[in-house]
Amino acid sequence: MQLREKNNDLDEIINTHRPDLKPFEDVYRHLHANPELSGQEEETAKIASDHLQSVGFEVHTKIGGHGVAGVLRNGSGPTILLRADMDALPVEEQTGLPYASTRHVKDKNGADQPVMHACGHDSHVTTLMAAATLLKSARDKWSGTLICIFQPAEEHLDGAQAMLDDGLYKKIPKPDLVLAQHVVTMRAGSVNLRAGPLLTAADSFDVRVFGRGGHGSAPHTTIDPIVLGAAIVMRLQTIVSREVAPGKMAVVSCGSIHAGQSSNIIPAYLDLQLNVRTFDKDVRKRVCAAIHRIIEAECMAAGVEKKPEIKLTDSSPSTINDEKTVDALRETFKPYFGDRLVEMETPAASEDFSLLATAVGAPYVMWMFGGTDHKTWDDAVANGTLNELAGNHSPFFAPVIQPTLRTGVDAMALGALTFLKRK
C-alpha cells in the first residue's frame, strides 16, 4: 500500500508540475538546427544556463570549457546530480527534416566540417531543461539539493574529466547520486533500465608506422607502409577472434587509414586511427597490449628500423549501473511507464558521465529512452528489419519530437524524485 501511494503521489507531482512542452519543442528544433561540435558548445551552453537562471538555479558557467552547472538548494536531504551532454558530431545531416542542420564549421584543426546532432544530445539538453523547470515548480513536494549539469565534449570522451579538472566540486556540492539518460533507437515513449554493465570502456589510438618511400615503379627499393598498414589492419582483427575468450565482449575497429598523395609514389609513412571497446578490465588490458605487440611486430617483420608511434588519444571507463539504485528506480519507473519499460540489448557504445560519480565515490545510473516513430518501429518489428533503422551517429538519425521529449522529461524528473527527500 505504501509503495502504491508513493507512486501515485509521484505521478501526481509530475503531471501537475510538468511545464507546457511546446516552448521546449521549439528549443529542441533550434538546437537541432544549430548544433555545435565538441568544445564549441558556447551557444548551447548559454541557452541552458540562461534557462536555469530564469527558473531560480544558482548557475556556474565555463567549467572545463563550456560546461554549465546549476544548483537548487531546497532544504535538507540528498544531493542528486542530473546530467545532459551538449555536443554534436561532424556528420552531414540527411534526415530531410524542416529543422535539419545545414551548419558547417571549422574544427580544431581548421578543417571545414558539417555538424549534426546525430546522437540526440539536443534531446538530452531539452529534456533536462524541462525537468529542471518541473522540479523547481514542485519544490514544496521534496527537499534536498538538485544539480543539473550540461556537459561539453562527451563525443571526445573528455568533457566530464575537463569539468572535474576545472574544479567542478569546488564550485558545487558533491552529489550523493548521479543520473543520466540517452535517447536511442527504440519505440518512442519507451524506457530501458538495467543494472550492471551498460556501456563499454573506450580506448582510441593514433598510430603512425614508418616505411621507406620511393618511386612506384621500384617498390624493391622501398619499404611500403601501405602494404604494412594493410597487414596490421588484418592482423588486428584476430585479437577478438583468437585472443579474447568466447563470451567476453571486445571490439577492435580501424576507423581511419591514410597514406600517400600520388599513385606513382610509395609514401614514407602511414597513419591509422583505432578504437577499442570492452567491458572487462582484464580483457581491456589484454586487447590494448595486443594492439601494441602486433603493430610493433609487423613493423619489425617488414624491416622497418624506426619504431611505430602509438598514441592513446581518448580513454573512458565502462558504464556499470549501480544495482541498488536501479532497483529503487524500477520501483517508481515500472508503475509509471508500465509496459513502456522495456528490455534492449547492451550497446557497444561508450560514455564518460560516470566520472562525475566515481570522482566522489557516488553511485550512478544511466537509462535509455526511445525516439523512433511508432509506425516506423512497428513496421520494422513486423518486417524483421529493426537492424536497418537509423541509429545514433547515422546521418538519418531523427528522433520524433513527441512523445520522445515528454518521456525524457518525465523519466528525468521521476528519477530525481525517487531519491530526493519527500515532504
Coordinates of C-alpha atoms in Angstrom, one line a residue:
M1 CA 0.0 0.0 0.0
Q2 CA 2.8 2.4 0.9
L3 CA 4.6 1.8 -2.4
R4 CA 1.4 2.3 -4.4
E5 CA 0.6 5.5 -2.5
K6 CA 4.2 6.8 -3.2
N7 CA 3.9 6.0 -6.9
N8 CA 0.5 7.7 -7.1
D9 CA 2.0 10.7 -5.4
L10 CA 4.9 10.8 -7.8
D11 CA 2.5 10.5 -10.8
E12 CA 0.5 13.5 -9.5
I13 CA 3.7 15.6 -8.9
I14 CA 4.9 15.0 -12.5
N15 CA 1.5 15.5 -14.2
T16 CA 0.7 18.6 -12.1
H17 CA 4.1 20.3 -12.4
R18 CA 5.2 19.3 -15.9
P19 CA 5.6 22.6 -17.8
D20 CA 4.0 23.3 -21.2
L21 CA 6.3 21.4 -23.5
K22 CA 5.5 23.5 -26.7
P23 CA 8.2 26.1 -25.9
F24 CA 10.7 23.2 -25.2
E25 CA 9.8 21.7 -28.6
D26 CA 10.9 25.0 -30.1
V27 CA 14.1 24.8 -28.1
Y28 CA 14.7 21.3 -29.4
R29 CA 14.2 22.4 -33.1
H30 CA 16.6 25.3 -32.6
L31 CA 19.3 23.1 -31.0
H32 CA 18.9 20.5 -33.7
A33 CA 19.2 23.1 -36.5
N34 CA 22.2 24.8 -34.8
P35 CA 24.5 22.0 -33.5
E36 CA 27.9 22.7 -32.1
L37 CA 31.0 20.4 -32.2
S38 CA 32.8 19.2 -29.1
G39 CA 34.5 22.1 -27.4
Q40 CA 32.5 24.6 -29.3
E41 CA 29.2 24.5 -27.4
E42 CA 29.0 28.1 -26.5
E43 CA 25.5 28.9 -27.8
T44 CA 24.0 25.7 -26.4
A45 CA 25.6 26.3 -23.0
K46 CA 24.1 29.9 -22.9
I47 CA 20.7 28.6 -23.7
A48 CA 20.9 26.1 -20.9
S49 CA 22.5 28.5 -18.4
D50 CA 20.0 31.3 -19.2
H51 CA 17.2 28.9 -18.6
L52 CA 18.5 27.6 -15.3
Q53 CA 18.9 31.2 -14.1
S54 CA 15.4 32.1 -15.2
V55 CA 13.9 29.4 -13.0
G56 CA 16.0 30.2 -10.0
F57 CA 19.0 28.0 -10.0
E58 CA 22.5 29.1 -8.8
V59 CA 24.4 28.9 -12.1
H60 CA 28.1 28.3 -12.8
T61 CA 29.4 28.5 -16.4
K62 CA 32.5 27.9 -18.4
I63 CA 33.5 24.8 -16.4
G64 CA 36.0 22.7 -18.3
G65 CA 35.2 24.6 -21.5
H66 CA 31.6 25.4 -21.9
G67 CA 30.3 23.2 -19.1
V68 CA 27.3 24.5 -17.1
A69 CA 26.3 23.6 -13.5
G70 CA 23.0 24.7 -11.9
V71 CA 22.3 24.2 -8.2
L72 CA 18.9 24.3 -6.5
R73 CA 19.2 24.1 -2.7
N74 CA 15.8 23.1 -1.2
G75 CA 16.4 22.2 2.4
S76 CA 17.9 19.1 4.0
G77 CA 18.2 15.9 2.0
P78 CA 20.3 14.1 -0.5
T79 CA 22.2 15.8 -3.3
I80 CA 21.1 14.4 -6.7
L81 CA 23.0 15.3 -9.9
L82 CA 21.3 15.1 -13.3
R83 CA 23.5 15.3 -16.4
A84 CA 22.9 16.1 -20.1
D85 CA 25.6 16.3 -22.8
M86 CA 25.6 19.1 -25.3
D87 CA 27.9 18.4 -28.2
A88 CA 27.1 17.3 -31.8
L89 CA 29.0 15.3 -34.4
P90 CA 30.9 16.1 -37.7
V91 CA 28.1 14.4 -39.8
E92 CA 26.3 15.8 -42.8
E93 CA 22.6 15.6 -41.9
Q94 CA 20.4 13.7 -44.4
T95 CA 17.1 13.4 -42.5
G96 CA 15.2 15.9 -44.7
L97 CA 13.6 17.4 -41.6
P98 CA 12.4 21.0 -41.9
Y99 CA 14.7 21.9 -39.0
A100 CA 17.6 19.8 -40.3
S101 CA 21.1 21.2 -39.7
T102 CA 22.9 22.7 -42.6
R103 CA 25.7 24.1 -40.4
H104 CA 29.4 23.8 -41.4
V105 CA 32.1 25.0 -39.0
K106 CA 35.9 24.8 -38.7
D107 CA 37.2 22.1 -36.4
K108 CA 40.2 22.5 -34.1
N109 CA 42.5 21.8 -37.0
G110 CA 40.8 24.4 -39.2
A111 CA 39.1 21.9 -41.5
D112 CA 35.6 22.5 -42.7
Q113 CA 33.1 20.1 -41.0
P114 CA 29.4 19.5 -41.4
V115 CA 27.7 19.4 -38.0
M116 CA 24.6 17.4 -36.9
H117 CA 23.0 16.2 -33.6
A118 CA 23.3 12.7 -34.8
C119 CA 23.5 11.3 -31.3
G120 CA 20.5 13.0 -29.7
H121 CA 22.2 15.4 -27.4
D122 CA 19.7 18.1 -28.4
S123 CA 17.1 15.8 -26.8
H124 CA 19.2 15.5 -23.7
V125 CA 19.6 19.2 -23.2
T126 CA 15.9 20.0 -23.8
T127 CA 14.6 17.3 -21.5
L128 CA 16.9 18.3 -18.7
M129 CA 15.9 22.0 -19.1
A130 CA 12.2 21.0 -18.9
A131 CA 12.8 18.6 -16.0
A132 CA 14.6 21.3 -14.1
T133 CA 11.5 23.5 -14.6
L134 CA 9.2 20.7 -13.3
L135 CA 11.3 20.0 -10.2
K136 CA 11.6 23.7 -9.4
S137 CA 7.8 24.1 -9.7
A138 CA 7.4 21.0 -7.4
R139 CA 9.9 22.2 -4.8
D140 CA 7.3 22.1 -2.0
K141 CA 7.0 18.4 -2.5
W142 CA 10.6 17.5 -1.9
S143 CA 13.8 18.6 -0.1
G144 CA 17.4 18.2 -0.8
T145 CA 19.8 19.6 -3.4
L146 CA 19.3 19.3 -7.1
I147 CA 22.2 19.8 -9.5
C148 CA 21.8 20.0 -13.3
I149 CA 25.0 19.5 -15.3
F150 CA 25.2 20.4 -19.0
Q151 CA 28.4 18.7 -20.1
P152 CA 30.6 19.6 -23.1
A153 CA 32.7 17.2 -25.3
E154 CA 31.1 13.9 -24.5
E155 CA 31.8 12.7 -28.0
H156 CA 35.5 13.2 -27.3
L157 CA 35.1 11.4 -24.0
D158 CA 37.0 14.1 -22.2
G159 CA 34.3 16.6 -21.2
A160 CA 33.5 15.2 -17.8
Q161 CA 37.1 15.0 -16.8
A162 CA 37.7 18.5 -18.1
M163 CA 34.9 19.7 -15.7
L164 CA 36.4 17.8 -12.8
D165 CA 39.9 19.1 -13.6
D166 CA 38.5 22.7 -13.6
G167 CA 37.3 22.3 -10.0
L168 CA 33.7 21.3 -10.5
Y169 CA 33.2 20.1 -7.0
K170 CA 34.9 23.1 -5.6
K171 CA 32.1 25.2 -7.2
I172 CA 29.1 23.0 -6.4
P173 CA 28.2 20.4 -3.7
K174 CA 29.4 16.8 -4.2
P175 CA 26.5 14.5 -5.3
D176 CA 25.2 11.5 -3.4
L177 CA 23.9 10.1 -6.7
V178 CA 24.4 10.8 -10.4
L179 CA 21.7 10.1 -13.0
A180 CA 21.7 10.5 -16.8
Q181 CA 19.7 9.3 -19.8
H182 CA 20.3 8.7 -23.5
V183 CA 17.9 8.7 -26.5
V184 CA 18.4 5.6 -28.7
T185 CA 16.6 3.7 -31.5
M186 CA 13.7 2.3 -29.5
R187 CA 10.0 2.8 -29.9
A188 CA 9.3 6.5 -28.9
G189 CA 7.9 6.6 -25.4
S190 CA 9.7 3.5 -24.1
V191 CA 12.4 3.4 -21.5
N192 CA 15.1 0.8 -20.8
L193 CA 16.5 0.4 -17.3
R194 CA 19.1 -2.2 -16.4
A195 CA 21.6 -2.9 -13.7
G196 CA 25.2 -3.8 -14.2
P197 CA 27.2 -3.4 -17.4
L198 CA 25.5 -0.9 -19.8
L199 CA 28.2 0.8 -21.9
T200 CA 31.7 -0.3 -22.8
A201 CA 35.0 1.2 -21.9
A202 CA 36.6 3.0 -24.9
D203 CA 40.2 3.5 -25.9
S204 CA 41.3 5.3 -29.1
F205 CA 44.8 5.2 -30.6
D206 CA 46.5 7.3 -33.3
V207 CA 49.2 5.2 -34.9
R208 CA 51.9 6.1 -37.4
V209 CA 54.0 3.4 -39.0
F210 CA 57.1 4.3 -41.0
G211 CA 58.5 2.8 -44.2
R212 CA 60.9 3.9 -46.8
G213 CA 59.4 6.0 -49.6
G214 CA 60.3 5.8 -53.2
H215 CA 59.2 5.6 -56.8
G216 CA 56.1 3.5 -57.5
S217 CA 58.0 1.7 -60.3
A218 CA 60.7 0.4 -57.9
P219 CA 59.0 -1.0 -54.9
H220 CA 62.0 -3.2 -54.2
T221 CA 63.9 -0.1 -53.2
T222 CA 61.3 0.9 -50.6
I223 CA 59.5 -0.4 -47.5
D224 CA 55.9 0.1 -48.4
P225 CA 53.9 1.4 -45.4
I226 CA 50.6 0.8 -47.2
V227 CA 51.3 -2.9 -47.5
L228 CA 52.5 -2.8 -43.9
G229 CA 49.3 -1.0 -42.8
A230 CA 47.1 -3.5 -44.6
A231 CA 48.8 -6.3 -42.8
I232 CA 48.4 -4.6 -39.5
V233 CA 44.7 -3.9 -40.0
M234 CA 44.0 -7.6 -41.0
R235 CA 46.1 -9.0 -38.1
L236 CA 44.3 -6.7 -35.6
Q237 CA 41.1 -8.5 -36.5
T238 CA 42.5 -11.7 -35.0
I239 CA 42.6 -10.2 -31.5
V240 CA 39.0 -10.6 -30.7
S241 CA 38.6 -14.0 -32.5
R242 CA 41.8 -15.6 -31.2
E243 CA 42.9 -13.8 -28.0
V244 CA 39.6 -12.9 -26.2
A245 CA 37.8 -15.8 -24.6
P246 CA 34.4 -16.7 -26.1
G247 CA 31.6 -15.0 -24.2
K248 CA 33.8 -11.9 -23.4
M249 CA 32.9 -8.7 -25.2
A250 CA 35.5 -6.8 -27.2
V251 CA 35.6 -4.8 -30.4
V252 CA 38.7 -3.6 -32.3
S253 CA 38.0 -1.2 -35.2
C254 CA 40.1 0.8 -37.6
G255 CA 38.2 4.0 -38.4
S256 CA 40.8 5.8 -40.5
I257 CA 43.7 4.8 -42.6
H258 CA 45.7 7.3 -44.7
A259 CA 49.0 7.3 -46.6
G260 CA 50.4 9.0 -49.7
Q261 CA 49.2 11.6 -52.1
S262 CA 50.1 10.2 -55.6
S263 CA 49.6 6.9 -57.5
N264 CA 53.3 6.7 -58.5
I265 CA 54.9 7.5 -55.2
I266 CA 55.3 5.0 -52.3
P267 CA 55.0 7.1 -49.2
A268 CA 57.3 7.2 -46.2
Y269 CA 54.6 6.6 -43.5
L270 CA 51.0 5.6 -42.9
D271 CA 48.5 6.8 -40.3
L272 CA 45.9 4.6 -38.6
Q273 CA 43.2 5.5 -36.1
L274 CA 42.0 2.6 -33.9
N275 CA 39.1 2.2 -31.5
V276 CA 38.7 -0.4 -28.8
R277 CA 35.5 -1.3 -26.8
T278 CA 35.5 -3.7 -23.8
F279 CA 33.6 -4.3 -20.5
D280 CA 36.1 -6.4 -18.5
K281 CA 39.2 -4.6 -17.3
D282 CA 41.4 -7.7 -17.8
V283 CA 40.1 -8.0 -21.4
R284 CA 40.8 -4.3 -21.9
K285 CA 44.4 -4.7 -20.7
R286 CA 44.9 -7.7 -22.9
V287 CA 43.5 -6.2 -26.1
C288 CA 45.4 -2.9 -25.8
A289 CA 48.6 -4.8 -25.2
A290 CA 47.9 -7.0 -28.2
I291 CA 47.5 -3.9 -30.4
H292 CA 50.9 -2.6 -29.4
R293 CA 52.5 -6.1 -29.9
I294 CA 51.0 -6.7 -33.3
I295 CA 51.9 -3.2 -34.7
E296 CA 55.5 -3.4 -33.4
A297 CA 55.9 -7.0 -34.7
E298 CA 54.5 -6.3 -38.1
C299 CA 56.9 -3.3 -38.4
M300 CA 59.8 -5.5 -37.5
A301 CA 58.7 -8.2 -39.9
A302 CA 58.6 -5.5 -42.7
G303 CA 62.2 -4.5 -41.9
V304 CA 61.3 -1.0 -40.6
E305 CA 64.0 0.4 -38.4
K306 CA 62.1 3.3 -36.9
K307 CA 59.7 2.2 -34.1
P308 CA 56.0 3.0 -34.7
E309 CA 54.3 5.8 -32.9
I310 CA 51.2 4.6 -30.9
K311 CA 49.4 7.3 -29.0
L312 CA 46.4 6.8 -26.7
T313 CA 44.2 9.8 -27.6
D314 CA 40.9 9.0 -25.7
S315 CA 40.1 6.7 -22.9
S316 CA 36.9 6.3 -21.0
P317 CA 35.8 3.7 -18.4
S318 CA 32.9 1.3 -18.8
T319 CA 29.5 2.3 -17.5
I320 CA 28.3 -0.1 -14.8
N321 CA 24.9 0.9 -13.4
D322 CA 24.6 0.6 -9.6
E323 CA 22.3 -2.4 -8.8
K324 CA 20.6 -0.9 -5.7
T325 CA 19.9 2.4 -7.4
V326 CA 18.4 0.5 -10.4
D327 CA 16.2 -1.5 -8.0
A328 CA 14.9 1.7 -6.5
L329 CA 14.3 3.3 -9.9
R330 CA 12.5 0.3 -11.1
E331 CA 10.0 0.6 -8.2
T332 CA 9.0 4.0 -9.5
F333 CA 9.6 3.6 -13.2
K334 CA 7.5 0.4 -13.6
P335 CA 4.2 1.7 -12.2
Y336 CA 4.7 5.0 -14.1
F337 CA 5.7 3.7 -17.5
G338 CA 4.0 0.3 -17.4
D339 CA 4.7 -1.8 -20.5
R340 CA 6.7 1.1 -21.9
L341 CA 9.6 -0.1 -19.6
V342 CA 11.2 -2.5 -22.0
E343 CA 14.4 -4.6 -22.4
M344 CA 17.1 -4.0 -25.0
E345 CA 20.5 -5.3 -25.9
T346 CA 23.5 -3.7 -24.3
P347 CA 25.0 -1.3 -26.9
A348 CA 28.8 -1.3 -27.6
A349 CA 28.9 2.4 -27.1
S350 CA 30.8 4.4 -24.5
E351 CA 30.2 7.4 -22.2
D352 CA 32.2 9.5 -19.8
F353 CA 29.5 10.7 -17.5
S354 CA 30.3 8.0 -14.9
L355 CA 33.5 10.0 -14.0
L356 CA 31.2 12.7 -12.4
A357 CA 30.2 10.0 -9.9
T358 CA 33.3 7.9 -9.4
A359 CA 35.3 11.1 -8.7
V360 CA 33.4 11.4 -5.4
G361 CA 32.6 7.8 -4.8
A362 CA 28.9 8.2 -5.7
P363 CA 26.7 5.5 -7.3
Y364 CA 25.3 6.3 -10.8
V365 CA 22.8 5.1 -13.3
M366 CA 22.1 5.8 -16.9
W367 CA 18.9 4.7 -18.7
M368 CA 17.8 4.8 -22.3
F369 CA 14.7 6.2 -23.8
G370 CA 13.3 5.7 -27.3
G371 CA 12.9 8.2 -30.1
T372 CA 11.7 6.1 -33.1
D373 CA 8.3 6.9 -34.6
H374 CA 5.7 4.3 -33.7
K375 CA 4.7 3.3 -37.2
T376 CA 8.4 3.1 -38.3
W377 CA 9.2 0.9 -35.3
D378 CA 6.1 -1.3 -35.6
D379 CA 6.7 -1.8 -39.3
A380 CA 10.3 -2.8 -38.7
V381 CA 9.3 -5.3 -36.0
A382 CA 6.7 -6.8 -38.4
N383 CA 9.2 -7.0 -41.2
G384 CA 12.2 -8.1 -39.2
T385 CA 14.2 -5.0 -40.1
L386 CA 15.0 -3.4 -36.8
N387 CA 18.7 -3.6 -37.6
E388 CA 18.1 -1.3 -40.6
L389 CA 16.7 1.6 -38.6
A390 CA 18.9 4.6 -38.4
G391 CA 20.8 4.6 -35.1
N392 CA 22.9 7.0 -33.2
H393 CA 25.7 8.6 -35.3
S394 CA 23.8 8.0 -38.5
P395 CA 23.1 11.0 -40.8
F396 CA 19.5 9.8 -40.8
F397 CA 19.1 9.7 -37.0
A398 CA 15.9 11.7 -36.3
P399 CA 14.1 11.1 -33.0
V400 CA 10.4 12.1 -33.4
I401 CA 9.8 15.1 -31.2
Q402 CA 6.8 13.6 -29.3
P403 CA 6.4 11.5 -27.3
T404 CA 10.2 11.4 -27.1
L405 CA 10.6 14.7 -25.2
R406 CA 7.8 14.1 -22.8
T407 CA 9.2 10.7 -22.0
G408 CA 12.6 12.1 -21.3
V409 CA 11.3 14.9 -19.1
D410 CA 9.1 12.5 -17.1
A411 CA 11.9 10.0 -16.7
M412 CA 14.5 12.5 -15.6
A413 CA 12.1 14.2 -13.1
L414 CA 10.9 10.8 -11.8
G415 CA 14.5 9.6 -11.4
A416 CA 15.3 12.6 -9.2
L417 CA 12.1 12.4 -7.2
T418 CA 12.8 8.7 -6.5
F419 CA 15.7 9.8 -4.2
L420 CA 15.0 13.4 -3.1
K421 CA 13.6 13.6 0.4
R422 CA 9.8 13.7 0.3
K423 CA 8.0 16.4 2.2

